[in-house]
Short mmCIF file of C-alpha atoms and ligand atoms in Angstrom, two decimals:
data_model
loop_
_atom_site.label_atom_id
_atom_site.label_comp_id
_atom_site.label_asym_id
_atom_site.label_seq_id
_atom_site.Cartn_x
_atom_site.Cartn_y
_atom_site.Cartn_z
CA UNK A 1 -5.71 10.83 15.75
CA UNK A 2 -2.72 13.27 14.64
CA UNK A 3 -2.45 14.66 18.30
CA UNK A 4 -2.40 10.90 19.93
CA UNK A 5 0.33 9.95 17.43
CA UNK A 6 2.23 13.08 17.76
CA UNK A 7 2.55 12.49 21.23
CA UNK A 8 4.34 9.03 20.54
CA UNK A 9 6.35 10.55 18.19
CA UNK A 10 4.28 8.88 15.17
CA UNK A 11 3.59 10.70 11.98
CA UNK A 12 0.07 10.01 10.50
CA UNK A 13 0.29 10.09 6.88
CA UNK A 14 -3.01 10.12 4.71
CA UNK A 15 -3.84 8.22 1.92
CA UNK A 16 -6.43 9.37 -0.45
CA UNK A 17 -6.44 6.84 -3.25
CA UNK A 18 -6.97 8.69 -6.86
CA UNK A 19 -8.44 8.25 -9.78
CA UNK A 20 -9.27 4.33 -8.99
CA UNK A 21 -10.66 3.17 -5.66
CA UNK A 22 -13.45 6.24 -5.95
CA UNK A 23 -16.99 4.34 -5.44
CA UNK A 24 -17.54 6.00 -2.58
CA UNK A 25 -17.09 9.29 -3.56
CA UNK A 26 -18.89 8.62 -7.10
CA UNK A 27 -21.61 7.62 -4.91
CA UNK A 28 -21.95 10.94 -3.82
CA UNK A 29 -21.14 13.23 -6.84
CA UNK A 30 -21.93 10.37 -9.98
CA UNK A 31 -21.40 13.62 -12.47
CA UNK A 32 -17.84 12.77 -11.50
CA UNK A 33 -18.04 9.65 -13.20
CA UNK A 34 -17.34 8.73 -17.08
CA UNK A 35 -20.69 6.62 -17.23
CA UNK A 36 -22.63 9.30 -14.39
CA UNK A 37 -23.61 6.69 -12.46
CA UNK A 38 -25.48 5.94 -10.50
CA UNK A 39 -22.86 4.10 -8.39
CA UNK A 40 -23.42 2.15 -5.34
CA UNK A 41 -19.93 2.09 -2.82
CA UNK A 42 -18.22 -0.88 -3.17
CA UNK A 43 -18.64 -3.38 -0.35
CA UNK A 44 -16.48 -6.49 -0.94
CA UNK A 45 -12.84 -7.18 -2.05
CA UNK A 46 -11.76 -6.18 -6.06
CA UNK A 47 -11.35 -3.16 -8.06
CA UNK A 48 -14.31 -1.53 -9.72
CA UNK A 49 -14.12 -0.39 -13.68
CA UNK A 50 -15.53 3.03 -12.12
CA UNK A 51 -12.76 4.99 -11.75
CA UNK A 52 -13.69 9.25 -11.43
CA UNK A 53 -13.45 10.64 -14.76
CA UNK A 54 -9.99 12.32 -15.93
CA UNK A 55 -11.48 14.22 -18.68
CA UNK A 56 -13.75 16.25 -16.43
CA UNK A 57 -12.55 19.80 -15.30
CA UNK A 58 -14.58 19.54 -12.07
CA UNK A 59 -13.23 16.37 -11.14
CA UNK A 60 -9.71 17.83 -10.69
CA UNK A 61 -11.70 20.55 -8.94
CA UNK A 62 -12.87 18.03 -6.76
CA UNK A 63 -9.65 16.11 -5.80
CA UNK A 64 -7.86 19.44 -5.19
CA UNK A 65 -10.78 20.28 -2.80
CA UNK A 66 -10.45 17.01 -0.80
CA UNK A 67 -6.68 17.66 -0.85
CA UNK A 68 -6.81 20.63 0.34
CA UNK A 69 -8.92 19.67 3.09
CA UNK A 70 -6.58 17.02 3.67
CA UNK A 71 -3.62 18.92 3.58
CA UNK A 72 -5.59 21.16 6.84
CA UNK A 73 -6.15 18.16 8.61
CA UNK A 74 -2.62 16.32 8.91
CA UNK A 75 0.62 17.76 9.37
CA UNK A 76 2.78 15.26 7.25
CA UNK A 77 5.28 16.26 4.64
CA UNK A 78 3.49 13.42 3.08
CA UNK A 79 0.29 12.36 1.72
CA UNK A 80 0.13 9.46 -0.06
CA UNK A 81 -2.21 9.71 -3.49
CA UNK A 82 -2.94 6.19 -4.44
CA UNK A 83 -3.03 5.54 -8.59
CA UNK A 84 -3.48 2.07 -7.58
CA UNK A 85 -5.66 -0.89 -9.30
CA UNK A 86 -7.43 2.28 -11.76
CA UNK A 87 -9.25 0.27 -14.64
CA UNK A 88 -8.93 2.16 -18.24
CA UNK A 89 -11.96 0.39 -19.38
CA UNK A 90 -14.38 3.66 -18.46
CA UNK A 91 -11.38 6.45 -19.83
CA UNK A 92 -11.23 4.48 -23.29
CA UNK A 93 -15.06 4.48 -23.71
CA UNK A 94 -15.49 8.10 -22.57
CA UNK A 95 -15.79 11.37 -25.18
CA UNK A 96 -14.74 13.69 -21.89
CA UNK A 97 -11.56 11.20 -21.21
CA UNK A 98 -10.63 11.09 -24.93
CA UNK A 99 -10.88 14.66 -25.67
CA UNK A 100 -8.21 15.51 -22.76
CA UNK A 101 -6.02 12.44 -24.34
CA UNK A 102 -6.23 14.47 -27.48
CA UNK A 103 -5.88 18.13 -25.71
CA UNK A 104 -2.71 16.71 -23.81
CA UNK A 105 -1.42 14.88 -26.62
CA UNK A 106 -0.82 11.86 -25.41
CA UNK A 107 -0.39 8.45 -27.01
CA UNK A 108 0.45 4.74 -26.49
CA UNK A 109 4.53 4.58 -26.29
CA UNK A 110 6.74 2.87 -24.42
CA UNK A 111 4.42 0.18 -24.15
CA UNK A 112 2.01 1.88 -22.32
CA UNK A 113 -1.62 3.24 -23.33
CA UNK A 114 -2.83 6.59 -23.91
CA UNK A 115 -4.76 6.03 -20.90
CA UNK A 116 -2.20 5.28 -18.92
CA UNK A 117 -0.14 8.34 -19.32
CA UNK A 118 -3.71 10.63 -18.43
CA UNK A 119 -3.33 8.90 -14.91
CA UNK A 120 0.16 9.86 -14.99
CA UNK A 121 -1.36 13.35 -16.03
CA UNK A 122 -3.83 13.16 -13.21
CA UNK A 123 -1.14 11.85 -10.59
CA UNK A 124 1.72 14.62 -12.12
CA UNK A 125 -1.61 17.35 -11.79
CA UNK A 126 -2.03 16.71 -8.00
CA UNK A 127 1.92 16.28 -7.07
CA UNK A 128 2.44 19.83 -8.24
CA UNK A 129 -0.85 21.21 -6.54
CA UNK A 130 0.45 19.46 -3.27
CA UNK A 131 4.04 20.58 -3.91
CA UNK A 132 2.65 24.58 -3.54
CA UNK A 133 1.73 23.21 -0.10
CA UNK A 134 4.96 21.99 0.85
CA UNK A 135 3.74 18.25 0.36
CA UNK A 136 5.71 15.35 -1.56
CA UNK A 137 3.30 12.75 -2.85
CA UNK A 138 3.87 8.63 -1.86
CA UNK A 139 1.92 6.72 -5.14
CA UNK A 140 1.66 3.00 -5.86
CA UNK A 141 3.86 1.34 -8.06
CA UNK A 142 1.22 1.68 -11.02
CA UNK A 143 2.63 5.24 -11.18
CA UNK A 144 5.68 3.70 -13.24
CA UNK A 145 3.49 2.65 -15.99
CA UNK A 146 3.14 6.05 -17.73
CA UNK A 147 5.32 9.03 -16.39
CA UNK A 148 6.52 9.26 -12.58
CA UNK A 149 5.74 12.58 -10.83
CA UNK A 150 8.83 14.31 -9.92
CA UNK A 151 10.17 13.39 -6.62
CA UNK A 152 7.22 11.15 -5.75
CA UNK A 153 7.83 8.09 -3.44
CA UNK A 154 6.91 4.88 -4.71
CA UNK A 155 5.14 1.97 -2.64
CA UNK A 156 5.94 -1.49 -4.26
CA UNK A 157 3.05 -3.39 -2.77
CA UNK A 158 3.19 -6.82 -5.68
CA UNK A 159 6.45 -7.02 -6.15
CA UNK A 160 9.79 -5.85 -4.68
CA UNK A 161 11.02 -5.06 -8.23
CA UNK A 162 8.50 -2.18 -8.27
CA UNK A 163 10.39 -0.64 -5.62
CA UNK A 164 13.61 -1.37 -7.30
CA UNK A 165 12.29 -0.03 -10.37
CA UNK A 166 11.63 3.59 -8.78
CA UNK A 167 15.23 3.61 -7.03
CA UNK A 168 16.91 2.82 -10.31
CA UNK A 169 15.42 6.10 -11.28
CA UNK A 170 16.68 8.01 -8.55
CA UNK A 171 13.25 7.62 -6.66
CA UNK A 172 12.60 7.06 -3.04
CA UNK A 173 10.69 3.90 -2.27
CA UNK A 174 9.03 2.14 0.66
CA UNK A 175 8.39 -1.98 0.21
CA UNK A 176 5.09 -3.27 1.22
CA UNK A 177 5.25 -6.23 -0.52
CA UNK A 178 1.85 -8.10 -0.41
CA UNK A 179 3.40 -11.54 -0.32
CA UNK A 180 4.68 -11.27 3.51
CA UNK A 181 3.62 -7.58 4.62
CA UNK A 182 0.07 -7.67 3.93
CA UNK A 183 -2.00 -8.74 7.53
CA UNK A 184 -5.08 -9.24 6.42
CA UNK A 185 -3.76 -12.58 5.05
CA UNK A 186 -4.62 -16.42 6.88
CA UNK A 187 -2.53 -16.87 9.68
CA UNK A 188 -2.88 -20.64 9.58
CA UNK A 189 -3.51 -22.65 6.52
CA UNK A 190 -6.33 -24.51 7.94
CA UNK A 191 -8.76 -21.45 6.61
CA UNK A 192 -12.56 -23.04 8.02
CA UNK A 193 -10.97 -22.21 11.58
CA UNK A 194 -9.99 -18.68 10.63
CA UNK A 195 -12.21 -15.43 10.43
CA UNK A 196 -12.72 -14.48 6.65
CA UNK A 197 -9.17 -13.31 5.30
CA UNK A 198 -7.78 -12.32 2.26
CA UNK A 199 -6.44 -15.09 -0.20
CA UNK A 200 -3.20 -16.76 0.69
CA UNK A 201 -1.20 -18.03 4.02
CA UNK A 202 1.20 -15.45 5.85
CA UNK A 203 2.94 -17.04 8.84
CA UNK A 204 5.31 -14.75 11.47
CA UNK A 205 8.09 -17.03 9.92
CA UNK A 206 6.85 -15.54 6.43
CA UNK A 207 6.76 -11.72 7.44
CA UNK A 208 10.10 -12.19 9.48
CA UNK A 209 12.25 -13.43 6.42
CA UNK A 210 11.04 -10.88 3.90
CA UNK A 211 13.87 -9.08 2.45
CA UNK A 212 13.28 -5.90 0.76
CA UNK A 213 16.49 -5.76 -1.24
CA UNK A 214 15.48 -9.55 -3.15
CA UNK A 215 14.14 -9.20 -6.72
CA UNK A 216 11.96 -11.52 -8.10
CA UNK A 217 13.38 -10.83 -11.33
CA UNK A 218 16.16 -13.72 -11.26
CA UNK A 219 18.06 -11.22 -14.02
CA UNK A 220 18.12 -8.51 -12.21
CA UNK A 221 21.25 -6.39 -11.69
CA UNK A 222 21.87 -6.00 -7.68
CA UNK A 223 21.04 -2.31 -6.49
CA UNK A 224 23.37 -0.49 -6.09
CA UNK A 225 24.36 1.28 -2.41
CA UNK A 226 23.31 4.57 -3.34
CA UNK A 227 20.00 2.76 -5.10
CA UNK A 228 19.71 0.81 -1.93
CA UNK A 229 19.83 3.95 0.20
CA UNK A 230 16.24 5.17 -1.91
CA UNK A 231 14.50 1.87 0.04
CA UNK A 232 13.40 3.95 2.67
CA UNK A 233 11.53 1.11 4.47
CA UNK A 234 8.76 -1.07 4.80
CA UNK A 235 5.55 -0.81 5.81
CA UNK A 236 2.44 -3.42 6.58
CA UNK A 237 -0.60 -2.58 5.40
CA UNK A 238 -4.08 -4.29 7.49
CA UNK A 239 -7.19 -3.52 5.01
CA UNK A 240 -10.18 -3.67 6.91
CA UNK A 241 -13.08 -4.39 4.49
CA UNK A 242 -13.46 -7.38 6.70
CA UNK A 243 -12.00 -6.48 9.99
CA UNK A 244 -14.98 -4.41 11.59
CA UNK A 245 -13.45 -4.30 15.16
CA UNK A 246 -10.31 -3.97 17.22
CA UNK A 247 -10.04 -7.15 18.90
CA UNK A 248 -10.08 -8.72 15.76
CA UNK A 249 -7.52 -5.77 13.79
CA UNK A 250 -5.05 -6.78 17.15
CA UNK A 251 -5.35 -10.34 16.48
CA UNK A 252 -4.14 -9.90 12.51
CA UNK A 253 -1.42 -7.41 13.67
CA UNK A 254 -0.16 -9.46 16.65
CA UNK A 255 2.43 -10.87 16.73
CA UNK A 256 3.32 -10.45 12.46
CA UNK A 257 3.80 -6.52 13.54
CA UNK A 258 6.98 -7.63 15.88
CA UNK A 259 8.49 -9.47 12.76
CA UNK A 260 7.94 -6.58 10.78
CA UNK A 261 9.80 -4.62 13.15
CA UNK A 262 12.19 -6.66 13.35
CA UNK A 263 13.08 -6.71 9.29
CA UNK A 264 12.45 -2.87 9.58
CA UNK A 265 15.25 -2.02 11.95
CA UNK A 266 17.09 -5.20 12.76
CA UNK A 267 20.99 -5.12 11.20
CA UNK A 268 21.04 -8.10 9.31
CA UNK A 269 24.29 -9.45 10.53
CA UNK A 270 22.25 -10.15 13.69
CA UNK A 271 19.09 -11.82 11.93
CA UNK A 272 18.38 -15.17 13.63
CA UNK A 273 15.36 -16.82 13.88
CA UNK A 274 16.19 -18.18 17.60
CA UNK A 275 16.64 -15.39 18.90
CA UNK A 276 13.26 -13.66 17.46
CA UNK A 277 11.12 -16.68 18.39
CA UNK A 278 12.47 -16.48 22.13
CA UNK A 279 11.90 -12.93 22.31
CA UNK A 280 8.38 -13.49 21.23
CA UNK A 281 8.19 -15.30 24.51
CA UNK A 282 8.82 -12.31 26.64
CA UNK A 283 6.48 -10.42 23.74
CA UNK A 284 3.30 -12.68 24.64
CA UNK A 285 3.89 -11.57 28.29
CA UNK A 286 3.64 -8.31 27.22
CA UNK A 287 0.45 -8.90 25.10
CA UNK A 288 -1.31 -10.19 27.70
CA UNK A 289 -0.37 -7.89 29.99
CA UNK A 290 -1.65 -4.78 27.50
CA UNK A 291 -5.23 -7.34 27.20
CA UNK A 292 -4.44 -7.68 23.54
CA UNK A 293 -5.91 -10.29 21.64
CA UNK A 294 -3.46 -12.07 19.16
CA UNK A 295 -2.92 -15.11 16.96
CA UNK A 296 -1.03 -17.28 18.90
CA UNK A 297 -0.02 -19.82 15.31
CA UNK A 298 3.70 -19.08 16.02
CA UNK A 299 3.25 -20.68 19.66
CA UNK A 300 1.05 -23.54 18.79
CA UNK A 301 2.80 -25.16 15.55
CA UNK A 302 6.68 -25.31 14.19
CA UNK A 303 7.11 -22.71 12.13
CA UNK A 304 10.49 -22.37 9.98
CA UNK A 305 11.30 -19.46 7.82
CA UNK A 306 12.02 -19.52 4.14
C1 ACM B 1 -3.16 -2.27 -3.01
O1 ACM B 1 -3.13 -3.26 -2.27
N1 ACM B 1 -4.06 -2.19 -3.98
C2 ACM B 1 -2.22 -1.18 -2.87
ZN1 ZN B 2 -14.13 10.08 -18.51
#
């Protein structure tokens, strides 16, 4: 995979989502666990309270293993660590979990919990081990609630003002705002005639007027130009938990991928929505030409953007 992207000039950047998101590998090693299992790996949509224990020396062991290994495998100056959608329920029932809150000496300030400030421990812990490797670390926006690890780049992936948040403190961020960048969403609100998606209805018209620089907070001071320049850029993101083959992965990323191009790198002076939809025209030809399969909604309805 790196060699075939380096050859197009792409870099592959891993993401190995810590201390939430673990199933699978609590599957494997359950002593990794707060509870110690067992644990089955998860096999549907949601978050799981099992989280890998943060109180346990040999699961920092363990993650500095895998990112180690990691850190073989991909050239990047990045690899992204997660901190996403991590439960506290497990940490504020466990006597491992609690004895490193009290060995750190952390507490609930700021309006945050104990709890959350050992994930900002665990996050901060792996940052610096990655940083003697000559990696920076990309986190989810969770990583604000707590402490941020120095230099890490935030992804905003619920709300813009996540991203916001992180350039306001001098941090780089990259908006993959959920709302209108996430592709495993419907394509067409009439759901029955779609394969199983995730939750709500995300139209080309939808991807193609997202603007990372809006806040949803109505209060919110404008960034800055030097706050604007730490929006590094956007990204989609296609999970797959119920995309098992390529045919249908093409038909969720074509055409939304051309609109997210187009907010990516288009100037905004010469955003226009008539000019997009024609040059989807010539895209289809181009589509079919490659024998990709893609959603053809955009063609086969009106579709006006916000
Ligand atoms: C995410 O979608 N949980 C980053
Ligand atoms: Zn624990």
């Amino acid at each position: 995979v790196v060699v075939y992207a380096t050859a197009k000039g792409i870099t592959v950047i891993p993401e190995i989502d810590l201390p939430g998101h673990m199933l699978g590998a609590l599957a494997s090693y359950p002593s990794l666990g707060c509870t110690g299992g067992p644990y089955e790996v998860w096999g549907k949509w949601g978050v799981s309270n099992d989280v890998l224990c943060a109180g346990k020396d040999d699961s920092y062991v363990f993650m500095k293993n895998v990112l180690d290994e990691v850190c073989d495998l991909f050239p990047a100056g990045y690899i992204h660590i997660g901190g996403d959608e991590c439960p506290k329920t497990r940490w504020e029932n466990c006597p491992c979990c609690q004895a490193k809150i009290k060995e750190l000496g952390l507490k609930d300030e700021n309006g945050f919990s104990a709890e959350h400030y050992l994930q900002s421990h665990v996050m901060m812990q792996m940052a610096e081990f990655l940083a003697e490797r000559g990696k920076k670390v990309i986190c989810w926006e969770e990583a604000l609630q707590g402490e941020l690890a120095p230099g890490a780049t935030v992804m905003a992936w619920r709300r813009n003002k996540y991203g916001h948040q992180a350039a306001r403190l001098g941090h780089d961020a990259v908006m993959t705002t959920r709302t209108h960048l996430y592709l495993d969403r419907y394509q067409s609100e009439d759901k029955d005639k779609e394969p199983l998606a995730h939750s709500s209805y995300l139209p080309v018209s939808m991807v193609w007027s997202y603007d990372p620089f809006v806040s949803e907070d109505k209060d919110a001071e404008p960034l800055t130009q030097q706050q604007k320049s730490h929006i590094i850029g956007v990204q989609s993101n296609v999970w797959r938990e119920y995309i098992p083959d390529n045919d249908h992965l093409e038909y969720m990323v074509y055409p939304r991928m051309a609109a997210v191009a187009e907010v990516q790198w288009l100037r905004p002076e010469n955003k226009d929505w008539d000019r997009f939809r024609n040059g989807l025209d010539r895209m289809r030809k181009i589509y079919d030409f490659m024998g990709y399969s893609y959603a053809t909604h955009v063609w086969d309805e009106a579709q006006k953007p916000e």
